[in-house]
């Protein structure tokens, strides 16, 4: 990856909100499924558990997105982690090695739509796990699955004029347990 510039959490979050915050489907998940008053409360809660606002953020460009994105680790979210036996330690490419998961995602409507029209100038959010030297995806899972599926099956995928970007911060080796804590806590609002 190529570093483009430094950033900060509020800029990274604002970009995330512009991609997802007004989407009725994600608003419904936030309020009806997770029990939060709105999308922003839900997503800020998850980010705060990972101390996102206390980290130094930078924006990078993927130099080889068809290789780099499938190698990212799946983030610490129950809906995603329940799909593979190696909790908090499997990539999107490895997710698709599970036959049932491959079947689910190759026919999934959202993934098919992303393969047909990948969003131009897209940006992911992730943490660099210093213990493994790998990136954990915090935001952009469906897009990452679409890229991993394209790479696996040799499907054409147009990224637009610029390769995808990713906002990254470091997760020190002694902070890795945060991933397990986030997974255990989940993102539902508790009373």
XYZ file of N, CA, C and O in Angstrom:
764
model
N 0.838 -1.182 0.000
C 0.000 0.000 0.000
C 0.878 1.239 0.000
O 1.980 1.226 0.536
N 0.344 2.281 -0.566
C 1.058 3.549 -0.642
C 0.363 4.578 0.248
O -0.841 4.822 0.108
N 1.137 5.165 1.157
C 0.562 6.192 2.030
C 0.317 7.456 1.217
O 1.192 7.953 0.517
N -0.911 7.977 1.335
C -1.279 9.192 0.622
C -1.166 10.424 1.515
O -0.675 11.456 1.091
N -1.649 10.286 2.783
C -1.613 11.438 3.683
C -2.043 11.029 5.075
O -2.632 9.968 5.273
N -1.766 11.896 6.032
C -2.261 11.708 7.391
C -3.719 12.135 7.460
O -4.198 12.909 6.634
N -4.417 11.632 8.450
C -5.815 11.968 8.643
C -6.105 11.987 10.144
O -5.181 12.018 10.951
N -7.387 11.962 10.494
C -7.793 11.874 11.904
C -9.128 11.137 11.949
O -9.792 10.958 10.927
N -9.518 10.715 13.160
C -10.708 9.896 13.277
C -11.967 10.610 12.782
O -12.808 10.001 12.131
N -12.129 11.871 13.084
C -13.354 12.563 12.664
C -13.479 12.607 11.149
O -14.574 12.462 10.609
N -12.381 12.792 10.441
C -12.426 12.763 8.976
C -12.758 11.355 8.470
O -13.580 11.189 7.567
N -12.133 10.347 9.081
C -12.391 8.959 8.691
C -13.855 8.614 8.948
O -14.529 8.028 8.100
N -14.365 9.005 10.120
C -15.760 8.709 10.452
C -16.721 9.441 9.514
O -17.737 8.882 9.082
N -16.414 10.688 9.190
C -17.274 11.459 8.274
C -17.347 10.783 6.904
O -18.413 10.740 6.271
N -16.232 10.236 6.459
C -16.219 9.524 5.180
C -17.077 8.257 5.263
O -17.840 7.945 4.339
N -16.972 7.544 6.371
C -17.787 6.344 6.600
C -19.266 6.726 6.584
O -20.080 6.091 5.934
N -19.591 7.791 7.289
C -20.981 8.233 7.365
C -21.511 8.613 5.981
O -22.666 8.320 5.651
N -20.673 9.217 5.153
C -21.118 9.592 3.807
C -21.409 8.364 2.952
O -22.253 8.407 2.062
N -20.719 7.251 3.211
C -20.944 6.021 2.449
C -22.153 5.244 2.957
O -22.815 4.564 2.191
N -22.424 5.299 4.256
C -23.363 4.361 4.840
C -24.471 5.010 5.683
O -25.543 4.435 5.843
N -24.211 6.174 6.217
C -25.102 6.775 7.208
C -26.507 7.080 6.737
O -27.446 7.070 7.536
N -26.697 7.337 5.460
C -28.038 7.658 4.964
C -28.699 6.470 4.255
O -29.792 6.601 3.713
N -28.057 5.326 4.283
C -28.600 4.120 3.655
C -29.721 3.561 4.540
O -29.480 3.189 5.690
N -30.948 3.479 4.018
C -32.072 3.000 4.826
C -31.849 1.599 5.418
O -32.294 1.321 6.528
N -31.158 0.735 4.693
C -30.920 -0.618 5.196
C -30.040 -0.586 6.445
O -30.299 -1.298 7.423
N -28.978 0.248 6.417
C -28.092 0.339 7.591
C -28.766 1.088 8.727
O -28.543 0.787 9.899
N -29.606 2.052 8.412
C -30.360 2.745 9.453
C -31.292 1.767 10.171
O -31.435 1.809 11.396
N -31.899 0.880 9.402
C -32.789 -0.120 9.979
C -32.018 -1.072 10.894
O -32.491 -1.415 11.984
N -30.841 -1.510 10.460
C -30.020 -2.377 11.312
C -29.706 -1.657 12.621
O -29.847 -2.222 13.706
N -29.283 -0.396 12.514
C -28.908 0.369 13.707
C -30.057 0.495 14.694
O -29.870 0.290 15.901
N -31.231 0.819 14.196
C -32.351 1.118 15.092
C -33.195 -0.102 15.445
O -33.480 -0.334 16.622
N -33.570 -0.894 14.452
C -34.481 -2.009 14.707
C -33.779 -3.285 15.148
O -34.314 -4.040 15.954
N -32.594 -3.536 14.606
C -31.885 -4.772 14.952
C -30.980 -4.564 16.165
O -30.998 -5.352 17.111
N -30.207 -3.494 16.140
C -29.227 -3.263 17.204
C -29.757 -2.426 18.364
O -29.144 -2.368 19.418
N -30.877 -1.734 18.173
C -31.513 -1.009 19.268
C -30.989 0.384 19.563
O -31.297 0.961 20.614
N -30.218 0.959 18.651
C -29.672 2.306 18.846
C -30.652 3.346 18.324
O -31.491 3.037 17.475
N -30.550 4.595 18.775
C -31.469 5.624 18.281
C -31.201 6.018 16.829
O -32.110 6.502 16.145
N -29.977 5.798 16.351
C -29.640 6.181 14.977
C -28.347 5.490 14.548
O -27.658 4.850 15.341
N -28.041 5.619 13.259
C -26.851 4.991 12.681
C -25.586 5.474 13.381
O -24.717 4.674 13.725
N -25.450 6.769 13.590
C -24.214 7.315 14.151
C -23.930 6.783 15.558
O -22.796 6.436 15.869
N -24.932 6.692 16.396
C -24.733 6.158 17.749
C -24.217 4.727 17.700
O -23.310 4.349 18.448
N -24.794 3.935 16.811
C -24.391 2.535 16.660
C -22.939 2.418 16.218
O -22.137 1.720 16.832
N -22.579 3.134 15.157
C -21.223 3.014 14.617
C -20.173 3.652 15.537
O -19.065 3.147 15.648
N -20.523 4.742 16.186
C -19.563 5.353 17.121
C -19.300 4.418 18.304
O -18.174 4.348 18.796
N -20.321 3.701 18.745
C -20.135 2.744 19.837
C -19.075 1.699 19.463
O -18.149 1.435 20.241
N -19.210 1.111 18.290
C -18.241 0.104 17.843
C -16.841 0.698 17.747
O -15.859 0.079 18.169
N -16.750 1.889 17.198
C -15.452 2.542 17.033
C -14.819 2.876 18.380
O -13.601 2.718 18.564
N -15.631 3.311 19.327
C -15.102 3.662 20.659
C -14.539 2.448 21.370
O -13.548 2.560 22.104
N -15.145 1.279 21.175
C -14.618 0.065 21.800
C -13.206 -0.242 21.307
O -12.415 -0.850 22.025
N -12.891 0.182 20.098
C -11.558 -0.035 19.527
C -10.656 1.187 19.689
O -9.568 1.238 19.122
N -11.121 2.160 20.458
C -10.356 3.385 20.741
C -9.988 4.125 19.459
O -8.915 4.733 19.358
N -10.873 4.094 18.479
C -10.597 4.691 17.169
C -10.260 6.174 17.276
O -9.383 6.665 16.559
N -10.943 6.880 18.152
C -10.719 8.321 18.271
C -9.400 8.666 18.947
O -8.968 9.812 18.929
N -8.716 7.682 19.510
C -7.430 7.914 20.182
C -6.237 7.523 19.300
O -5.099 7.667 19.698
N -6.497 7.049 18.111
C -5.439 6.534 17.233
C -5.029 7.560 16.180
O -5.782 8.451 15.842
N -3.825 7.364 15.650
C -3.300 8.171 14.551
C -3.711 7.500 13.246
O -3.361 6.338 13.012
N -4.433 8.224 12.404
C -4.966 7.664 11.169
C -4.237 8.225 9.958
O -3.841 9.381 9.945
N -4.109 7.373 8.948
C -3.555 7.780 7.658
C -4.376 7.127 6.557
O -4.993 6.081 6.761
N -4.361 7.760 5.391
C -5.069 7.233 4.221
C -4.039 6.616 3.277
O -3.027 7.241 2.950
N -4.325 5.398 2.861
C -3.452 4.656 1.958
C -4.231 4.280 0.700
O -5.458 4.196 0.707
N -3.487 3.997 -0.341
C -4.057 3.501 -1.588
C -3.605 2.050 -1.759
O -2.428 1.730 -1.528
N -4.529 1.166 -2.137
C -4.160 -0.218 -2.430
C -3.429 -0.242 -3.758
O -3.966 0.205 -4.779
N -2.214 -0.754 -3.768
C -1.464 -0.848 -5.019
C -1.906 -2.050 -5.843
O -1.861 -2.017 -7.064
N -2.330 -3.121 -5.177
C -2.801 -4.329 -5.858
C -4.081 -4.793 -5.165
O -4.078 -5.749 -4.388
N -5.209 -4.105 -5.417
C -6.432 -4.392 -4.659
C -6.938 -5.830 -4.773
O -7.465 -6.369 -3.808
N -6.740 -6.467 -5.929
C -7.211 -7.843 -6.077
C -6.395 -8.831 -5.249
O -6.835 -9.947 -4.981
N -5.227 -8.425 -4.814
C -4.405 -9.253 -3.921
C -4.555 -8.783 -2.477
O -4.760 -9.597 -1.570
N -4.441 -7.479 -2.263
C -4.396 -6.944 -0.896
C -5.735 -7.018 -0.160
O -5.769 -7.322 1.034
N -6.829 -6.718 -0.823
C -8.132 -6.695 -0.143
C -8.553 -8.098 0.308
O -8.960 -8.269 1.465
N -8.436 -9.141 -0.528
C -8.795 -10.481 -0.042
C -7.936 -10.963 1.131
O -8.377 -11.800 1.915
N -6.722 -10.420 1.265
C -5.831 -10.822 2.360
C -6.166 -10.127 3.687
O -5.652 -10.521 4.735
N -7.012 -9.092 3.650
C -7.392 -8.442 4.904
C -8.133 -9.436 5.793
O -8.861 -10.300 5.306
N -7.964 -9.271 7.103
C -8.689 -10.099 8.062
C -10.097 -9.544 8.267
O -10.311 -8.330 8.241
N -11.032 -10.427 8.488
C -12.418 -10.051 8.749
C -12.497 -9.415 10.138
O -11.868 -9.884 11.089
N -13.259 -8.356 10.258
C -13.365 -7.600 11.500
C -14.123 -8.309 12.607
O -14.797 -9.319 12.384
N -14.057 -7.748 13.823
C -14.588 -8.406 15.025
C -16.091 -8.225 15.229
O -16.538 -7.686 16.245
N -16.872 -8.679 14.274
C -18.314 -8.515 14.333
C -18.974 -9.886 14.316
O -18.612 -10.741 13.491
N -19.945 -10.093 15.194
C -20.538 -11.417 15.369
C -21.081 -12.003 14.068
O -20.885 -13.193 13.810
N -21.755 -11.190 13.268
C -22.320 -11.695 12.019
C -21.278 -12.215 11.043
O -21.547 -13.123 10.266
N -20.100 -11.649 11.097
C -19.018 -12.080 10.212
C -18.184 -13.178 10.851
O -17.825 -14.159 10.192
N -17.858 -13.045 12.120
C -16.989 -14.024 12.774
C -17.651 -15.393 12.915
O -16.961 -16.406 13.007
N -18.979 -15.427 12.927
C -19.688 -16.703 13.059
C -19.561 -17.566 11.803
O -19.970 -18.723 11.802
N -18.957 -17.030 10.759
C -18.885 -17.720 9.475
C -17.606 -18.533 9.269
O -17.396 -19.125 8.215
N -16.724 -18.552 10.268
C -15.445 -19.248 10.115
C -14.971 -19.737 11.483
O -15.173 -19.044 12.480
N -14.305 -20.887 11.552
C -13.894 -21.412 12.861
C -12.720 -20.675 13.525
O -12.568 -20.763 14.746
N -11.900 -19.957 12.769
C -10.738 -19.277 13.367
C -11.111 -17.839 13.745
O -10.846 -16.899 13.010
N -11.682 -17.670 14.891
C -12.188 -16.376 15.346
C -11.114 -15.296 15.320
O -10.007 -15.495 15.815
N -11.472 -14.155 14.731
C -10.607 -12.970 14.649
C -9.247 -13.258 14.025
O -8.264 -12.584 14.328
N -9.202 -14.238 13.137
C -7.918 -14.559 12.508
C -8.112 -15.271 11.167
O -7.466 -16.271 10.896
N -9.019 -14.754 10.337
C -9.171 -15.312 8.997
C -9.426 -14.172 8.013
O -9.987 -13.137 8.366
N -8.960 -14.387 6.806
C -9.059 -13.361 5.764
C -10.341 -13.549 4.954
O -11.034 -14.576 5.064
N -10.623 -12.575 4.113
C -11.776 -12.692 3.219
C -11.565 -13.832 2.224
O -12.507 -14.552 1.894
N -10.327 -14.025 1.771
C -10.037 -15.150 0.878
C -10.301 -16.468 1.598
O -10.887 -17.396 1.022
N -9.891 -16.555 2.864
C -10.116 -17.776 3.642
C -11.606 -17.992 3.931
O -12.062 -19.134 3.988
N -12.353 -16.927 4.104
C -13.797 -17.044 4.283
C -14.414 -17.774 3.091
O -15.258 -18.660 3.254
N -13.966 -17.419 1.897
C -14.521 -18.032 0.685
C -14.019 -19.449 0.437
O -14.535 -20.145 -0.447
N -13.032 -19.900 1.217
C -12.586 -21.290 1.125
C -13.559 -22.247 1.817
O -13.513 -23.445 1.590
N -14.426 -21.707 2.671
C -15.456 -22.519 3.320
C -16.577 -22.708 2.299
O -17.199 -21.723 1.873
N -16.826 -23.946 1.852
C -17.778 -24.165 0.759
C -19.144 -23.515 0.968
O -19.687 -22.914 0.033
N -19.700 -23.603 2.182
C -21.018 -23.002 2.423
C -20.962 -21.487 2.274
O -21.898 -20.866 1.771
N -19.864 -20.888 2.732
C -19.718 -19.436 2.637
C -19.554 -19.007 1.179
O -20.114 -18.004 0.748
N -18.773 -19.753 0.444
C -18.604 -19.453 -0.975
C -19.961 -19.448 -1.677
O -20.278 -18.524 -2.435
N -20.783 -20.452 -1.402
C -22.099 -20.540 -2.029
C -22.988 -19.368 -1.625
O -23.705 -18.805 -2.452
N -22.956 -19.001 -0.354
C -23.764 -17.870 0.115
C -23.360 -16.591 -0.610
O -24.204 -15.857 -1.135
N -22.071 -16.321 -0.645
C -21.607 -15.013 -1.148
C -21.607 -14.924 -2.670
O -21.827 -13.855 -3.217
N -21.415 -16.020 -3.374
C -21.403 -15.922 -4.843
C -22.788 -15.664 -5.406
O -22.928 -15.179 -6.518
N -23.833 -15.951 -4.602
C -25.200 -15.713 -5.063
C -25.880 -14.563 -4.311
O -27.048 -14.277 -4.565
N -25.173 -13.922 -3.414
C -25.722 -12.846 -2.578
C -26.014 -11.610 -3.438
O -25.153 -11.138 -4.194
N -27.208 -11.061 -3.315
C -27.622 -9.930 -4.145
C -26.714 -8.718 -4.040
O -26.370 -8.096 -5.056
N -26.318 -8.350 -2.830
C -25.464 -7.169 -2.661
C -24.087 -7.399 -3.286
O -23.523 -6.500 -3.906
N -23.563 -8.601 -3.140
C -22.245 -8.915 -3.709
C -22.323 -8.898 -5.233
O -21.438 -8.346 -5.909
N -23.369 -9.469 -5.784
C -23.536 -9.453 -7.247
C -23.617 -8.012 -7.763
O -23.016 -7.673 -8.786
N -24.329 -7.173 -7.040
C -24.439 -5.764 -7.424
C -23.079 -5.066 -7.378
O -22.736 -4.288 -8.275
N -22.297 -5.343 -6.348
C -20.956 -4.744 -6.231
C -20.040 -5.224 -7.353
O -19.226 -4.455 -7.866
N -20.165 -6.484 -7.735
C -19.350 -7.006 -8.831
C -19.716 -6.348 -10.159
O -18.852 -6.116 -11.001
N -20.988 -6.038 -10.323
C -21.437 -5.383 -11.555
C -21.044 -3.914 -11.605
O -20.777 -3.367 -12.673
N -21.025 -3.264 -10.445
C -20.728 -1.833 -10.394
C -20.050 -1.498 -9.066
O -20.705 -1.056 -8.123
N -18.752 -1.731 -9.007
C -18.011 -1.454 -7.780
C -17.955 0.054 -7.579
O -17.709 0.802 -8.528
N -18.205 0.522 -6.357
C -18.244 1.983 -6.139
C -16.885 2.641 -6.411
O -15.874 2.245 -5.842
N -16.899 3.619 -7.283
C -15.666 4.348 -7.619
C -15.196 5.131 -6.401
O -15.992 5.567 -5.576
N -13.906 5.293 -6.313
C -13.274 6.057 -5.232
C -13.745 5.584 -3.860
O -14.037 6.369 -2.978
N -13.804 4.279 -3.678
C -14.241 3.715 -2.410
C -13.112 3.716 -1.383
O -11.933 3.731 -1.744
N -13.498 3.719 -0.112
C -12.520 3.716 0.974
C -12.964 2.734 2.051
O -14.137 2.711 2.426
N -12.039 1.949 2.523
C -12.253 1.017 3.619
C -11.697 1.646 4.895
O -11.000 2.657 4.851
N -11.970 1.016 6.031
C -11.366 1.408 7.304
C -10.777 0.151 7.922
O -11.426 -0.910 7.912
N -9.558 0.253 8.452
C -8.933 -0.924 9.047
C -7.908 -0.579 10.107
O -7.557 0.583 10.310
N -7.469 -1.615 10.785
C -6.400 -1.514 11.774
C -5.283 -2.465 11.374
O -5.554 -3.604 10.966
N -4.046 -2.013 11.504
C -2.890 -2.870 11.234
C -2.564 -3.619 12.517
O -2.190 -3.006 13.518
N -2.775 -4.930 12.501
C -2.433 -5.756 13.667
C -0.925 -5.944 13.689
O -0.376 -6.677 12.885
N -0.271 -5.301 14.629
C 1.190 -5.375 14.699
C 1.689 -6.762 15.085
O 2.807 -7.128 14.750
N 0.870 -7.559 15.776
C 1.296 -8.913 16.130
C 1.379 -9.816 14.901
O 2.177 -10.742 14.866
N 0.566 -9.551 13.891
C 0.539 -10.388 12.687
C 1.045 -9.662 11.440
O 1.304 -10.297 10.427
N 1.094 -8.333 11.510
C 1.463 -7.570 10.324
C 0.381 -7.603 9.257
O 0.674 -7.489 8.068
N -0.867 -7.777 9.680
C -1.990 -7.840 8.735
C -3.004 -6.764 9.069
O -3.075 -6.276 10.194
N -3.832 -6.437 8.084
C -4.879 -5.436 8.258
C -6.188 -6.130 8.618
O -6.593 -7.093 7.962
N -6.831 -5.629 9.667
C -8.171 -6.073 10.049
C -9.161 -5.062 9.475
O -9.031 -3.862 9.721
N -10.120 -5.539 8.731
C -11.137 -4.666 8.153
C -12.147 -4.275 9.234
O -12.712 -5.137 9.900
N -12.341 -2.982 9.405
C -13.373 -2.497 10.329
C -14.621 -2.079 9.581
O -15.718 -2.139 10.118
N -14.459 -1.636 8.360
C -15.594 -1.188 7.554
C -15.308 -1.474 6.095
O -14.210 -1.209 5.619
N -16.304 -2.070 5.426
C -16.155 -2.404 4.017
C -16.214 -3.901 3.749
O -15.724 -4.370 2.730
N -16.835 -4.658 4.649
C -16.843 -6.110 4.523
C -17.499 -6.622 3.243
O -16.954 -7.518 2.593
N -18.638 -6.085 2.878
C -19.294 -6.563 1.655
C -18.434 -6.259 0.425
O -18.292 -7.103 -0.465
N -17.842 -5.065 0.391
C -16.959 -4.729 -0.734
C -15.751 -5.658 -0.761
O -15.313 -6.109 -1.817
N -15.216 -5.983 0.430
C -14.060 -6.885 0.496
C -14.429 -8.287 0.017
O -13.641 -8.933 -0.681
N -15.601 -8.763 0.379
C -16.046 -10.076 -0.105
C -16.172 -10.055 -1.629
O -15.760 -11.001 -2.307
N -16.731 -8.987 -2.168
C -16.876 -8.892 -3.627
C -15.507 -8.945 -4.310
O -15.336 -9.651 -5.312
N -14.534 -8.220 -3.780
C -13.185 -8.234 -4.361
C -12.562 -9.618 -4.216
O -11.948 -10.142 -5.157
N -12.722 -10.235 -3.046
C -12.165 -11.578 -2.830
C -12.797 -12.590 -3.783
O -12.105 -13.464 -4.316
N -14.088 -12.464 -4.019
C -14.773 -13.366 -4.951
C -14.279 -13.141 -6.378
O -14.023 -14.105 -7.115
N -14.116 -11.887 -6.762
C -13.590 -11.587 -8.097
C -12.191 -12.164 -8.267
O -11.872 -12.758 -9.303
N -11.359 -11.996 -7.247
C -9.990 -12.524 -7.318
C -9.992 -14.049 -7.392
O -9.266 -14.645 -8.193
N -10.810 -14.661 -6.571
C -10.867 -16.122 -6.520
C -11.342 -16.711 -7.840
O -10.787 -17.686 -8.332
N -12.397 -16.111 -8.403
C -13.030 -16.691 -9.585
C -12.577 -16.064 -10.897
O -13.093 -16.405 -11.961
N -11.623 -15.132 -10.840
C -11.142 -14.494 -12.060
C -12.199 -13.644 -12.741
O -12.220 -13.544 -13.966
N -13.065 -13.047 -11.938
C -14.134 -12.202 -12.491
C -13.618 -10.796 -12.754
O -12.786 -10.289 -12.003
N -14.117 -10.150 -13.795
C -13.687 -8.772 -14.046
C -14.253 -7.837 -12.972
O -15.389 -8.001 -12.531
N -13.435 -6.883 -12.541
C -13.876 -5.919 -11.539
C -13.209 -4.593 -11.838
O -11.983 -4.494 -11.859
N -14.016 -3.594 -12.107
C -13.512 -2.263 -12.430
C -13.511 -1.400 -11.174
O -14.543 -1.240 -10.526
N -12.349 -0.845 -10.832
C -12.227 -0.006 -9.647
C -12.379 1.479 -9.954
O -12.375 2.294 -9.057
N -12.482 1.851 -11.200
C -12.591 3.263 -11.546
C -11.214 3.850 -11.812
O -10.220 3.140 -11.930
N -11.156 5.164 -11.865
C -9.912 5.851 -12.209
C -8.833 5.692 -11.149
O -7.648 5.689 -11.457
N -9.239 5.561 -9.882
C -8.274 5.424 -8.790
C -8.518 4.116 -8.060
O -9.664 3.694 -7.896
N -7.444 3.476 -7.599
C -7.638 2.245 -6.819
C -8.313 2.569 -5.483
O -8.275 3.712 -5.019
N -8.952 1.559 -4.876
C -9.563 1.792 -3.575
C -8.545 2.281 -2.550
O -7.351 1.999 -2.658
N -9.054 3.009 -1.561
C -8.223 3.533 -0.477
C -8.642 2.867 0.826
O -9.696 2.242 0.906
N -7.803 3.040 1.839
C -8.132 2.542 3.168
C -7.569 3.495 4.217
O -6.436 3.961 4.089
N -8.400 3.811 5.197
C -7.959 4.578 6.359
C -7.421 3.565 7.368
O -8.122 2.616 7.729
N -6.174 3.769 7.785
C -5.527 2.806 8.674
C -4.947 3.463 9.909
O -4.430 4.583 9.853
N -5.010 2.723 11.009
C -4.321 3.061 12.248
C -3.711 1.762 12.771
O -4.054 0.672 12.295
N -2.824 1.885 13.725
C -2.160 0.691 14.264
C -2.891 0.137 15.476
O -3.436 0.884 16.284
N -2.874 -1.181 15.579
C -3.329 -1.894 16.762
C -2.103 -2.620 17.299
O -1.630 -3.587 16.694
N -1.565 -2.117 18.403
C -0.337 -2.686 18.982
C -0.559 -4.137 19.407
O -1.699 -4.555 19.680
N 0.513 -4.891 19.469
C 0.424 -6.303 19.840
C -0.241 -6.492 21.199
O -0.995 -7.444 21.398
N -0.021 -5.559 22.112
C -0.623 -5.696 23.443
C -2.070 -5.194 23.500
O -2.684 -5.178 24.562
N -2.622 -4.808 22.357
C -4.026 -4.376 22.283
C -4.920 -5.372 21.559
O -6.126 -5.142 21.432
N -4.364 -6.459 21.092
C -5.113 -7.412 20.263
C -6.350 -7.941 20.984
O -7.365 -8.229 20.353
N -6.289 -8.025 22.301
C -7.452 -8.532 23.046
C -8.684 -7.650 22.854
O -9.811 -8.095 23.081
N -8.491 -6.406 22.408
C -9.639 -5.544 22.109
C -10.551 -6.178 21.061
O -11.774 -6.025 21.126
N -9.966 -6.881 20.105
C -10.776 -7.530 19.064
C -11.713 -8.572 19.680
O -12.887 -8.642 19.324
N -11.177 -9.358 20.609
C -12.012 -10.357 21.282
C -13.071 -9.702 22.158
O -14.207 -10.174 22.230
N -12.708 -8.604 22.816
C -13.663 -7.884 23.662
C -14.799 -7.293 22.833
O -15.968 -7.356 23.229
N -14.460 -6.717 21.685
C -15.479 -6.147 20.797
C -16.408 -7.258 20.303
O -17.630 -7.087 20.289
N -15.836 -8.366 19.917
C -16.640 -9.495 19.434
C -17.565 -9.989 20.545
O -18.748 -10.229 20.318
N -17.029 -10.150 21.742
C -17.834 -10.639 22.863
C -18.957 -9.665 23.204
O -20.089 -10.064 23.449
N -18.655 -8.381 23.217
C -19.647 -7.361 23.572
C -20.708 -7.202 22.492
O -21.881 -7.027 22.763
N -20.302 -7.294 21.224
C -21.228 -7.078 20.122
C -21.578 -5.611 19.990
O -21.121 -4.768 20.771
N -22.409 -5.293 19.009
C -22.728 -3.878 18.764
C -24.162 -3.523 19.098
O -24.605 -2.414 18.817
N -24.895 -4.443 19.722
C -26.268 -4.126 20.124
C -26.242 -3.212 21.352
O -25.351 -3.300 22.191
N -27.220 -2.338 21.427
C -27.336 -1.456 22.593
C -27.857 -2.264 23.765
O -28.791 -3.039 23.626
N -27.226 -2.122 24.892
C -27.706 -2.784 26.098
C -28.324 -1.744 27.014
O -27.932 -0.582 27.011
N -29.285 -2.159 27.805
C -29.955 -1.202 28.688
C -29.250 -1.062 30.015
O -28.393 -1.772 30.375
